[in-house]
Tab-separated table of C-alpha atoms and ligand atoms in Angstrom:
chain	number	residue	atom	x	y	z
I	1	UNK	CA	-20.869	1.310	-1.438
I	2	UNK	CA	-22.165	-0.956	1.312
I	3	UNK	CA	-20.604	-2.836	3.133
I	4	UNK	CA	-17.200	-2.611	1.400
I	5	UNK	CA	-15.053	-1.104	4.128
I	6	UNK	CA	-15.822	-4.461	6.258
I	7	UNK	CA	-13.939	-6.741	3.458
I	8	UNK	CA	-10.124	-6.813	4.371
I	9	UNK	CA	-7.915	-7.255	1.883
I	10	UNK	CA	-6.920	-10.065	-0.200
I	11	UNK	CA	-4.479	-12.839	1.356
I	12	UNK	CA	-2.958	-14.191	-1.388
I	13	UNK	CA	0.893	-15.236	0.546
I	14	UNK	CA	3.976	-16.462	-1.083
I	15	UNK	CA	7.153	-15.350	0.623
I	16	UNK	CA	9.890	-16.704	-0.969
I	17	UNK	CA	12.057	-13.806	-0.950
I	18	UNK	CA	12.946	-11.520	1.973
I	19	UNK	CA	11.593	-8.292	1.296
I	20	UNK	CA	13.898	-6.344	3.281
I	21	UNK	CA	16.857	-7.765	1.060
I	22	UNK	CA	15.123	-6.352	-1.676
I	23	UNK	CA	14.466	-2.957	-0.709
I	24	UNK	CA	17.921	-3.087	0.334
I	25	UNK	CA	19.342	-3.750	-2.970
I	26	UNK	CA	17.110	-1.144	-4.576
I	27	UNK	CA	18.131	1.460	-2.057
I	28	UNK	CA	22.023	0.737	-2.519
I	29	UNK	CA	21.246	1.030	-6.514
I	30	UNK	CA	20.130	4.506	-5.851
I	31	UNK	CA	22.620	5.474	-3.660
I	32	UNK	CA	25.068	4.053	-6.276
I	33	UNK	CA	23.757	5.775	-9.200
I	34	UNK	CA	22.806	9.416	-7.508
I	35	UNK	CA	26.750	9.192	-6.708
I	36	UNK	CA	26.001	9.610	-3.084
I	37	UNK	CA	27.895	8.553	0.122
I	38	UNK	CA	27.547	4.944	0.721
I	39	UNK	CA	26.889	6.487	4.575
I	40	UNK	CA	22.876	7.243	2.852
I	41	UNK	CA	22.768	3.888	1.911
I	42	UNK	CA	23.105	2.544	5.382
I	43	UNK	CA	20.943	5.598	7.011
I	44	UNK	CA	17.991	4.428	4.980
I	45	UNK	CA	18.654	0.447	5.267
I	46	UNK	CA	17.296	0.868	8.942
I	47	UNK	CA	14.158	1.654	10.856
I	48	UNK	CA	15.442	4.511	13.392
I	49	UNK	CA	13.413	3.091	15.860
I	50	UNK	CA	11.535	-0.791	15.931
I	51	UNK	CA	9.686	-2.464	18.647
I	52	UNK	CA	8.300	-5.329	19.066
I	53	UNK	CA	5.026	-5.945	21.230
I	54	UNK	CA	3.474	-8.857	23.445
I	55	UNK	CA	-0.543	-8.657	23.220
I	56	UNK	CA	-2.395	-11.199	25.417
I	57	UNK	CA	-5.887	-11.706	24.554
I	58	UNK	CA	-8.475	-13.455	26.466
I	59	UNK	CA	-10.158	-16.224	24.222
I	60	UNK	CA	-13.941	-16.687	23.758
I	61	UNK	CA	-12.662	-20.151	25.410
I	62	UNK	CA	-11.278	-18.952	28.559
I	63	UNK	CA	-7.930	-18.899	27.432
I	64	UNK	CA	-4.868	-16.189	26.893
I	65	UNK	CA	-2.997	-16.088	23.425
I	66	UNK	CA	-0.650	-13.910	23.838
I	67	UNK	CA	0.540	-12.723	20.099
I	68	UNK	CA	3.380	-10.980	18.629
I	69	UNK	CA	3.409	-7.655	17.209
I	70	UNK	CA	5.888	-5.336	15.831
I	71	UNK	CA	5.925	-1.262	15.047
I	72	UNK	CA	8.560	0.076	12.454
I	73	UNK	CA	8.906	3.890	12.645
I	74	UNK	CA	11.724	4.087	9.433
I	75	UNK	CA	12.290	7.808	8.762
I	76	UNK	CA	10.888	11.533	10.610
I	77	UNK	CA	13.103	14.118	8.713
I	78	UNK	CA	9.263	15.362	7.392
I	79	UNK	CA	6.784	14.982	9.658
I	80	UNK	CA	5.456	12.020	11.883
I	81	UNK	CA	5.658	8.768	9.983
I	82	UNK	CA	3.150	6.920	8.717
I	83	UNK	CA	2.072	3.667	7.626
I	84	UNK	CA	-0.547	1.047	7.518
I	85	UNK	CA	-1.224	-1.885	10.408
I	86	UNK	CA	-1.290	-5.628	8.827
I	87	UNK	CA	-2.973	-8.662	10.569
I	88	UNK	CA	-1.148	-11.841	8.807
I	89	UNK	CA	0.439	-14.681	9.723
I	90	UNK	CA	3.285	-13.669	7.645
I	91	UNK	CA	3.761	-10.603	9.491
I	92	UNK	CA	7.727	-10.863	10.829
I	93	UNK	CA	10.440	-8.318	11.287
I	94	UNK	CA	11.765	-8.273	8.207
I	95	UNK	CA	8.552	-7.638	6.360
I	96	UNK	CA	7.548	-4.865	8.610
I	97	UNK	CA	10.943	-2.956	7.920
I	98	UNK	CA	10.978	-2.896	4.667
I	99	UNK	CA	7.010	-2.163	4.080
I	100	UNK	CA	8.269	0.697	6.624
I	101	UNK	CA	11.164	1.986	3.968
I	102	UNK	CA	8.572	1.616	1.081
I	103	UNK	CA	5.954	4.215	3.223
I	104	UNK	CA	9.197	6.587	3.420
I	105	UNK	CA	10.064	6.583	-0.328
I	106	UNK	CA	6.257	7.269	-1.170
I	107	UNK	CA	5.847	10.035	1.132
I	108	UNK	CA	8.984	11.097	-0.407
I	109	UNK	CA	7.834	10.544	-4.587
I	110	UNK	CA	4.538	12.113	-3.313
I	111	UNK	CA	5.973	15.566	-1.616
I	112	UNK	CA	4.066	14.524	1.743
I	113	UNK	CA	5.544	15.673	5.011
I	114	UNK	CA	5.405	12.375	6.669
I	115	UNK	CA	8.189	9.450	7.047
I	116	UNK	CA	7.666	5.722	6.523
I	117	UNK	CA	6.171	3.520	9.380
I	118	UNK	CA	4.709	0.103	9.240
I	119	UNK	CA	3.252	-2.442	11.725
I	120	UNK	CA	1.858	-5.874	11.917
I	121	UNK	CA	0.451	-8.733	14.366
I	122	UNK	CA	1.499	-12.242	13.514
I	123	UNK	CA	-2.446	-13.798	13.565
I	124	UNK	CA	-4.410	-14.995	11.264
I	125	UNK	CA	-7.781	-12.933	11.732
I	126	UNK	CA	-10.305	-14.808	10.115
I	127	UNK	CA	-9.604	-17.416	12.867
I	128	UNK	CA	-11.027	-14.708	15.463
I	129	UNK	CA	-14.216	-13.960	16.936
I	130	UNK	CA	-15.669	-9.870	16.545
I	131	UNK	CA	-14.495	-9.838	20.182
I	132	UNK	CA	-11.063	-11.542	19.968
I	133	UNK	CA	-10.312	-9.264	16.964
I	134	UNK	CA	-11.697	-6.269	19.316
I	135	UNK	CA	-9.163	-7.210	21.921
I	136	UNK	CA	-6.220	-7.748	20.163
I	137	UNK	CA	-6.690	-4.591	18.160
I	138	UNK	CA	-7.112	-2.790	21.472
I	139	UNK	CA	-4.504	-4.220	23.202
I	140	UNK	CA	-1.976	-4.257	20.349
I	141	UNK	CA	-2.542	-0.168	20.146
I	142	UNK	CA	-2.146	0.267	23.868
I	143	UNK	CA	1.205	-1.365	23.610
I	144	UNK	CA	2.145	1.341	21.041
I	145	UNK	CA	0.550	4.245	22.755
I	146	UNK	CA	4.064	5.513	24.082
I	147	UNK	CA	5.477	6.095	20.660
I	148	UNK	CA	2.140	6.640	18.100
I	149	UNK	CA	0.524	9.982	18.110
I	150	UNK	CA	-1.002	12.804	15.529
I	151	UNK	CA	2.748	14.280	15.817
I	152	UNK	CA	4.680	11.238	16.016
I	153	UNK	CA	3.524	7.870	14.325
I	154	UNK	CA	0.268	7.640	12.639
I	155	UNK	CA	-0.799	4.211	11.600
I	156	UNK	CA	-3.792	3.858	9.312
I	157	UNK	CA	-5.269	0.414	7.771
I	158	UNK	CA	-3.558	-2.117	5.925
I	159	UNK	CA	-3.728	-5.908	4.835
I	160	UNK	CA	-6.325	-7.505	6.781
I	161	UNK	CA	-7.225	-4.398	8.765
I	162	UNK	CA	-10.034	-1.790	8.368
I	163	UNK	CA	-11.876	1.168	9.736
I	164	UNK	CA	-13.811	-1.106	11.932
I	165	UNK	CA	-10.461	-2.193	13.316
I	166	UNK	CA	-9.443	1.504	12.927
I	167	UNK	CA	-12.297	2.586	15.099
I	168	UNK	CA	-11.336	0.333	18.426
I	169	UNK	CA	-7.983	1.636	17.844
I	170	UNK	CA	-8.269	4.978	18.019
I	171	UNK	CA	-11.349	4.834	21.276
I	172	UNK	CA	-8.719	2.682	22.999
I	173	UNK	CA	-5.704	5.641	22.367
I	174	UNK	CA	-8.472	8.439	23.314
I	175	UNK	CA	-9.537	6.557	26.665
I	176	UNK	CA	-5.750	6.823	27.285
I	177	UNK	CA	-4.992	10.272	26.765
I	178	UNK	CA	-8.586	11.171	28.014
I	179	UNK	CA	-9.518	13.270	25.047
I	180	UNK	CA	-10.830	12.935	20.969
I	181	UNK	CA	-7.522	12.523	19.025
I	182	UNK	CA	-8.819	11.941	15.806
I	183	UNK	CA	-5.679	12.345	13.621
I	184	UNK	CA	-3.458	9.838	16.015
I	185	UNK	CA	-5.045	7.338	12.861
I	186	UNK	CA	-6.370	7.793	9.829
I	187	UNK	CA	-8.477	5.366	7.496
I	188	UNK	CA	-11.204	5.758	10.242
I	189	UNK	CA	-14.776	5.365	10.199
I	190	UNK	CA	-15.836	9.062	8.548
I	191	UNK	CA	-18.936	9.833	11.764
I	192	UNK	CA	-15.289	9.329	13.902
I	193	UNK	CA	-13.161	12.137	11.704
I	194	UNK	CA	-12.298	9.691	8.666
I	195	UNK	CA	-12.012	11.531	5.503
I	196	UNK	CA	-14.192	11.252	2.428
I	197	UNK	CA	-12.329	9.490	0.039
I	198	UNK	CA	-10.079	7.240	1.980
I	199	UNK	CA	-11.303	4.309	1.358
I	200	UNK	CA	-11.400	3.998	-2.785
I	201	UNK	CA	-8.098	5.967	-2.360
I	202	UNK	CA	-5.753	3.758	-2.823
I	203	UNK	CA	-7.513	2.054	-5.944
I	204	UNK	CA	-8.553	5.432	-7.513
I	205	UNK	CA	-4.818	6.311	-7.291
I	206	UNK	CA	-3.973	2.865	-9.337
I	207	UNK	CA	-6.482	3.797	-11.958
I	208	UNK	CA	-4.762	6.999	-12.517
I	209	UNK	CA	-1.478	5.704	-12.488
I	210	UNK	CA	-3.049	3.111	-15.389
I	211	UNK	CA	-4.499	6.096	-16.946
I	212	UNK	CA	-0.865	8.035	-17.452
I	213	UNK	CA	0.867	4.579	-18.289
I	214	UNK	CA	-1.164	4.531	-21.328
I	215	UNK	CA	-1.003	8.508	-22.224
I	216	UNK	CA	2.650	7.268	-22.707
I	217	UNK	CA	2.362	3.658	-24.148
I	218	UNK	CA	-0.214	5.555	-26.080
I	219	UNK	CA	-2.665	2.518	-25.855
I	220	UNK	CA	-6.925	3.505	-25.979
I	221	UNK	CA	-7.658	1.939	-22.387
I	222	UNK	CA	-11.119	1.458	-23.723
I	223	UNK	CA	-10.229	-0.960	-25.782
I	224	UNK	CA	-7.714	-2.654	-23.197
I	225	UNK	CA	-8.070	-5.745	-20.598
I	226	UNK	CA	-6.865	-6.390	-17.633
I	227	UNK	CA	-6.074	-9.574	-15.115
I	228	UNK	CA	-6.496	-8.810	-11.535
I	229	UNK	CA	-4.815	-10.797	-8.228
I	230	UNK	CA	-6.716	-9.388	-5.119
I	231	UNK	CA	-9.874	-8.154	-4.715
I	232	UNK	CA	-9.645	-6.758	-1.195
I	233	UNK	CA	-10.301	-3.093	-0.699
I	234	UNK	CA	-7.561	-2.291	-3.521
I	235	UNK	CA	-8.435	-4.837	-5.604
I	236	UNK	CA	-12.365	-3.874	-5.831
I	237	UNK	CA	-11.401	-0.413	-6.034
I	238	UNK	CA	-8.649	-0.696	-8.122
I	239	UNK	CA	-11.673	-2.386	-10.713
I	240	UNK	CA	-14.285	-0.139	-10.110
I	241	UNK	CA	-12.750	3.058	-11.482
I	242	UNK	CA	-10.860	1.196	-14.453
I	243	UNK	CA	-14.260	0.047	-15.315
I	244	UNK	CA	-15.646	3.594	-15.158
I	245	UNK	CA	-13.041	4.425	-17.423
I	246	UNK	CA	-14.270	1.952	-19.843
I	247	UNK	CA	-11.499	-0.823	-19.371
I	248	UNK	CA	-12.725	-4.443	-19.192
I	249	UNK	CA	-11.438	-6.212	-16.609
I	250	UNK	CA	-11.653	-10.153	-17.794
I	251	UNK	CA	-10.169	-12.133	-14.785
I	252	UNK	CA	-10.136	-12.102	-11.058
I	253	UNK	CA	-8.967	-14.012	-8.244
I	254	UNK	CA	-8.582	-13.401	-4.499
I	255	UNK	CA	-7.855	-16.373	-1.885
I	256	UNK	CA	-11.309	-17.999	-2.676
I	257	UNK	CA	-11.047	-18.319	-6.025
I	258	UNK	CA	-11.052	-16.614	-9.403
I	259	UNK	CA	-13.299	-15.689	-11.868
I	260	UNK	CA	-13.103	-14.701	-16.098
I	261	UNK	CA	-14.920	-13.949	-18.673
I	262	UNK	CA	-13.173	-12.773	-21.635
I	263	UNK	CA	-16.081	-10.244	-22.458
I	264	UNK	CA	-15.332	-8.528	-19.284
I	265	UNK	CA	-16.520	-9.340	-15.939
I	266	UNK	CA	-19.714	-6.738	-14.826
I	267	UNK	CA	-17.885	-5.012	-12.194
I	268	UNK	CA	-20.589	-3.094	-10.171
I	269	UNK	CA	-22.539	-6.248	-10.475
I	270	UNK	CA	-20.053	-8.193	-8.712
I	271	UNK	CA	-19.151	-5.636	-6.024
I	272	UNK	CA	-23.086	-5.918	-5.030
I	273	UNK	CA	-22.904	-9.222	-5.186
I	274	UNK	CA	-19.875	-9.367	-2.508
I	275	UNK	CA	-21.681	-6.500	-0.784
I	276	UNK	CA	-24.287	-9.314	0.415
I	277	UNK	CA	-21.669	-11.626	1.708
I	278	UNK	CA	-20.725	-13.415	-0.951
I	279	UNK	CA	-17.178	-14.527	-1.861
I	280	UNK	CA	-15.855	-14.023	-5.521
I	281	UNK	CA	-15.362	-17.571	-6.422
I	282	UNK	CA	-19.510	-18.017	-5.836
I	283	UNK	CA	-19.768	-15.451	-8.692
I	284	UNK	CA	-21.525	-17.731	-11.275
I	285	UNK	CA	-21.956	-15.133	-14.330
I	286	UNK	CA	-18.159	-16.329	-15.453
I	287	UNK	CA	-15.611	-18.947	-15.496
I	288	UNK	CA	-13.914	-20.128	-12.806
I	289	UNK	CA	-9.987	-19.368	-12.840
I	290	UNK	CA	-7.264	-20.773	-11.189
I	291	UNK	CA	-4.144	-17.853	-9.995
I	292	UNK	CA	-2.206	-19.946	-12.440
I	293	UNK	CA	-4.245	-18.943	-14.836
I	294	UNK	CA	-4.934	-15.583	-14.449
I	295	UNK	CA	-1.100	-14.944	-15.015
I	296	UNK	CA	-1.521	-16.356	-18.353
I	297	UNK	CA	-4.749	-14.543	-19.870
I	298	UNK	CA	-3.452	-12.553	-22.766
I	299	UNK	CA	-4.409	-9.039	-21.578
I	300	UNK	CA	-2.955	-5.448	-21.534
I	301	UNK	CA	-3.060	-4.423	-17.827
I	302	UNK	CA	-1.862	-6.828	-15.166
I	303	UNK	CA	-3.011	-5.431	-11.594
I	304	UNK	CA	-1.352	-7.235	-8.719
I	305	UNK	CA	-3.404	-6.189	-5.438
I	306	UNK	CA	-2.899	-9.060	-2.986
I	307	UNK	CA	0.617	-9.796	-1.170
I	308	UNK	CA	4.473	-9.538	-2.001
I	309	UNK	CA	6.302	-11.964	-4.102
I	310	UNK	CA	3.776	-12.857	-6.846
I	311	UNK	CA	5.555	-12.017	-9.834
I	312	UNK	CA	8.353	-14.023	-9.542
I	313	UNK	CA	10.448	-16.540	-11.923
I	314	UNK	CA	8.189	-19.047	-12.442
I	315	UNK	CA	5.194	-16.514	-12.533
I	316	UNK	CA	6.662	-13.918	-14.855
I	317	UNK	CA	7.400	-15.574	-18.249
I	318	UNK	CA	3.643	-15.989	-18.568
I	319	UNK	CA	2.458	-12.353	-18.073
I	320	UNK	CA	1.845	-10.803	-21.185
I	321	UNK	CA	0.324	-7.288	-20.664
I	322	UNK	CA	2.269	-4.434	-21.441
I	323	UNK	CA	1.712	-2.785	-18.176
I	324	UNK	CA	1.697	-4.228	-14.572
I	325	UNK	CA	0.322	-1.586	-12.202
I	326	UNK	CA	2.034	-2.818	-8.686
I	327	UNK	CA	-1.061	-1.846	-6.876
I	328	UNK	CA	0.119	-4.653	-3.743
I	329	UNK	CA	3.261	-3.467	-1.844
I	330	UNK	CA	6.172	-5.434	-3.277
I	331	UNK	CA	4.467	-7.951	-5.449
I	332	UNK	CA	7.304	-8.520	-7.814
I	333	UNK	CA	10.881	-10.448	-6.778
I	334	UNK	CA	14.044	-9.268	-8.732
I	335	UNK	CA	14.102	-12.266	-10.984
I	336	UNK	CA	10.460	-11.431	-11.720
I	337	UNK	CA	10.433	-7.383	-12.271
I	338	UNK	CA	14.221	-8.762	-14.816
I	339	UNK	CA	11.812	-10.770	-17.013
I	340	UNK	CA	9.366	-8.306	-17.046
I	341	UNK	CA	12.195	-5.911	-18.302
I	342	UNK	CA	12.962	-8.089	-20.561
I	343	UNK	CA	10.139	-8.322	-22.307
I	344	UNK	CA	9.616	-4.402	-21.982
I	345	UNK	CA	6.873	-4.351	-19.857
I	346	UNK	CA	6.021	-0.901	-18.423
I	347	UNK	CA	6.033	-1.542	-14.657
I	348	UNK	CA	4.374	0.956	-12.833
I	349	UNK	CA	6.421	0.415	-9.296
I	350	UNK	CA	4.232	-0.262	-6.024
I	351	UNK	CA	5.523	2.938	-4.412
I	352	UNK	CA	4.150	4.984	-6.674
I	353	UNK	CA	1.146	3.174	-7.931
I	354	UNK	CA	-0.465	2.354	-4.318
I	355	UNK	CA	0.734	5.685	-2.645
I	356	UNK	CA	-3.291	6.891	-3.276
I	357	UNK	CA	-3.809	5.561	0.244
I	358	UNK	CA	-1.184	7.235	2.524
I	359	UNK	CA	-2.188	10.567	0.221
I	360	UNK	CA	-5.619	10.722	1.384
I	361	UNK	CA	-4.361	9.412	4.597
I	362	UNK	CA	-2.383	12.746	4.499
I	363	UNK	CA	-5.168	14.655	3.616
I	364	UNK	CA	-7.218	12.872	6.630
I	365	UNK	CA	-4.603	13.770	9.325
I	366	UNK	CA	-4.608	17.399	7.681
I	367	UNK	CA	-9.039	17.552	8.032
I	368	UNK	CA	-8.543	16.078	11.961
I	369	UNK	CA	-5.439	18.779	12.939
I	370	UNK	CA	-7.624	21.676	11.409
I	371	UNK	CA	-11.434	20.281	12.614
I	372	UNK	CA	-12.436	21.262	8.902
I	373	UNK	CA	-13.083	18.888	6.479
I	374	UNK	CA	-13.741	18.910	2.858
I	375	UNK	CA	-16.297	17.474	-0.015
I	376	UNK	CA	-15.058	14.433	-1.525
I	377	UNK	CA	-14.728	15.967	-4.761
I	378	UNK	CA	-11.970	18.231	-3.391
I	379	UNK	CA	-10.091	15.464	-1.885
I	380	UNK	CA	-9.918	13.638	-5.353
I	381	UNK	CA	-8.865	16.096	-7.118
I	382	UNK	CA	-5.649	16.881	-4.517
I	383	UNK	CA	-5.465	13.565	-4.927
I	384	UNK	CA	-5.156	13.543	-8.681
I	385	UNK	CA	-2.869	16.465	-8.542
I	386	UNK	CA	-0.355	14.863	-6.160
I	387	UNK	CA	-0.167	11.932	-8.170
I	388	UNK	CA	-0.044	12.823	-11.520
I	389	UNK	CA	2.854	14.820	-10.689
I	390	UNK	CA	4.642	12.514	-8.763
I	391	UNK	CA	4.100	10.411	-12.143
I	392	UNK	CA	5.892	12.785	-13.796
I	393	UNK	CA	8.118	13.410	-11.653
I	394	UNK	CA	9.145	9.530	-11.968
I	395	UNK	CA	8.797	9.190	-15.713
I	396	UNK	CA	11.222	12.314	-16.378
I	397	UNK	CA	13.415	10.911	-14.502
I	398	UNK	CA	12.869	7.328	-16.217
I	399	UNK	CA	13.335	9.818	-19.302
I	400	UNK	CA	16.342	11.934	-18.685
I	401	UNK	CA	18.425	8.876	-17.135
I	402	UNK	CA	17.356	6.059	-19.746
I	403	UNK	CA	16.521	3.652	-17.268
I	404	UNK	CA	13.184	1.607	-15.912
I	405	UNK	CA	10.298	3.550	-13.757
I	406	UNK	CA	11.050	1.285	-11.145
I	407	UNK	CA	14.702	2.570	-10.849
I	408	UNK	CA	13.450	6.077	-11.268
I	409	UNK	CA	10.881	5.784	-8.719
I	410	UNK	CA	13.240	4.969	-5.800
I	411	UNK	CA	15.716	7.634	-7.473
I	412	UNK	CA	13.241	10.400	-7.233
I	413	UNK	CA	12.470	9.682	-3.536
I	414	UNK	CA	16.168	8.947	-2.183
I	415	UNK	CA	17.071	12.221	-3.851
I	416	UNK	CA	14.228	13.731	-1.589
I	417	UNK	CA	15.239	12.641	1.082
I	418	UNK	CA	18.792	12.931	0.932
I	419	UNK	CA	18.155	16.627	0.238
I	420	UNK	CA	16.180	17.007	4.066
I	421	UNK	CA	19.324	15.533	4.970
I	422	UNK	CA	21.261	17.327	4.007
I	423	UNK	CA	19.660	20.463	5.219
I	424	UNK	CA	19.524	18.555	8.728
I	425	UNK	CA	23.405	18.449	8.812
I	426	UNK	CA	23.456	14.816	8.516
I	427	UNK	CA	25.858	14.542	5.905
I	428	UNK	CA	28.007	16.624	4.057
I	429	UNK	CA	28.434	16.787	0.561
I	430	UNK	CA	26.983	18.639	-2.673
I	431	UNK	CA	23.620	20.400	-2.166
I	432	UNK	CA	20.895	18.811	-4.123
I	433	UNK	CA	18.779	21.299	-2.778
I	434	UNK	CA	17.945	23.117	-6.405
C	1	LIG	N1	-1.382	0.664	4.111
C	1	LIG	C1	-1.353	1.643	3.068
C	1	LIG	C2	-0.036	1.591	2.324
C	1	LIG	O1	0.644	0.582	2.311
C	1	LIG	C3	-1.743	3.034	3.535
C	1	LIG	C4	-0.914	3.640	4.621
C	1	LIG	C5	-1.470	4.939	5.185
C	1	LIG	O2	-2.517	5.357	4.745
C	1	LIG	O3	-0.830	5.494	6.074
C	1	LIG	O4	0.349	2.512	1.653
């Protein structure tokens, strides 16, 4: 589709809750219900290694602003880790640790051989010129260049970021090290070694998610709705193959606006439409909607695909769908994800609904270490395969223990990786290994 790599994702904030504290608290759940050592619990609460980088950039003015940017490398008992880069103002230590710990426990639901990693720069980006953005993207990446690389830390694209961005990135690491390194990143521009696929992967891996929530709710998705916060990469994705699957989607908003119509909102219309420039509020074949409202349209999906801490107290008592697809990392506080339990709703948790992204990602860094790269169509179907199973993986869990998918998912992957642990000889104890 044209044009659609350039949008960045949606920038919806609210952080009233410290993320970290609340991967925390999941982790420690785990640990406390697989019986384990508390020792696991504080293994996984940290990053094994975090830095923190200073990035001066020359302003079209004349001037340096020097920001702040961080690196979180979280687990390598599998493989390099991995994880997305996030321009945001937001973007503090806290976050990027526990977005870090999230990338882990995917790669570890998923089967990849990768850890977690995570980064950010504290900067608003839309306040940048191309060539500010250029230079802080190049600079931030030559301040990691001692610890990233195809075998050790592998960032890829993330709130805010691209494969625009992606592209400076890696021809600043390659001027470095003085040869093509293609896999040192992945979500890049495919004529520089990006993979077919990549960048609807993280929405085509919501839709299926969607799709095996309601094999088991047993609802007809073409006769389902859904309500959509976020209509960055994800978010337009996310809509795009849920409409292909026959699913209206009847209200939108991102951080210009929203948009509903309660026949269901002509999705490839409005992509071309925001293909030309165009920002989703502008869209005039609809309603306008508040993100108030969109919480309380009476519909059967609800797709968060914008920031963390959306579903929250106040937020929560209004959704009434009987799925919410966590296609944003984090997007639901305790209090929020207890009403939601309350009223039954099937959550399907962020890391296993967005892990589409570092999958393909996977698959990229796979293409660039081989120099052979596949059809698209093969790439979605690994793609399907991985996650379907990790699905199921999750919901037999969910099944054999009684308990929430949300529970189950963060079971499933500290029982991974506790077994690599194990087999390391970092802690003792009975072999989960079978
Ligand atoms: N930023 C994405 C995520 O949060 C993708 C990471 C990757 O592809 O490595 O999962």
């Amino acid at each position: 589709m044209p044009d659609q790599h350039e949008k960045a994702e949606a920038d919806i904030t609210s952080h009233d809750k410290n993320p970290l504290e609340i991967v925390h608290e999941l982790l420690k759940d785990s640990v406390d219900d697989l019986k384990l050592d508390e020792n696991i619990y504080h293994i996984l609460k940290k990053p094994i290694r975090m830095l923190e980088v200073s990035i001066p950039v020359r302003m079209d003015n004349g001037d340096i602003h020097n920001y702040t940017g961080y690196r979180s490398q979280h687990l390598d008992i599998f493989g390099p880790t991995k994880g997305g880069i996030r321009f945001h103002p937001d973007v503090n230590t806290d976050e990027v640790k526990a977005l870090s710990i999230w990338m882990s426990l995917k790669s570890a639901i998923l089967n990849l051989p990768l850890g977690g990693g995570k980064g950010g720069v504290i900067v608003d980006p839309a306040e940048l010129s191309d060539r500010e953005l250029e230079e802080l993207s190049r600079t931030y990446i030559r301040k990691l260049t001692p610890v990233i690389g195809p075998q050790k830390d592998i960032p890829a694209p993330d709130v805010n970021t691209n494969p625009r961005v992606m592209g400076w990135m890696m021809d600043e690491y390659d001027q470095l090290r003085g040869y093509n390194i293609p896999g040192m990143l992945t979500g890049k521009p495919l004529i520089l070694g990006g993979s077919e696929g990549r960048l609807a992967a993280t929405g085509r891996g919501v839709m299926l998610m969607v799709r095996e929530a309601a094999k088991v709710l047993d609802m007809d998705l073409s006769q389902s709705t859904v309500a959509l916060q976020g209509f960055g990469n994800v978010g337009s994705m996310t809509a795009k193959y849920l409409h292909e699957l026959d699913v209206n989607v009847i209200g939108i908003t991102d951080a210009s606006g929203g948009i509903t119509n309660e026949n269901g909102i002509d999705i490839p219309e409005l992509l071309d439409f925001l293909a030309e420039g165009n920002s989703l509020a502008d869209y005039d074949k609809a309603e306008p909607l508040t993100n108030e409202e969109l919480f309380k349209l009476p519909v059967d999906i609800f797709i968060p695909a914008a920031m963390e801490n959306q579903i929250t107290k106040d937020t929560a008592p209004h959704i009434q769908a009987k799925i919410v697809a966590e296609a944003a990392n984090g997007p639901t506080t305790p209090e929020g994800n207890k009403i939601l339990e309350e009223k039954d709703v099937f959550i399907i948790p962020d890391i296993l609904c967005n892990a589409g992204g570092v999958t393909v990602s996977y698959f990229e860094w796979v293409q660039n270490e081989m120099n052979f790269y596949w059809k698209e169509e093969a790439i979605n179907e690994k793609l399907e395969e991985r996650m379907v199973e990790g699905f199921n993986n999750v919901l037999d869990m969910r099944n054999k223990e009684n308990i929430r998918m949300r529970k189950a998912a963060y079971m499933v992957g500290v029982k991974h990786i506790v077994k690599a642990l194990k087999a390391r000889g970092w802690i003792k104890g009975e072999d989960l290994s079978q």
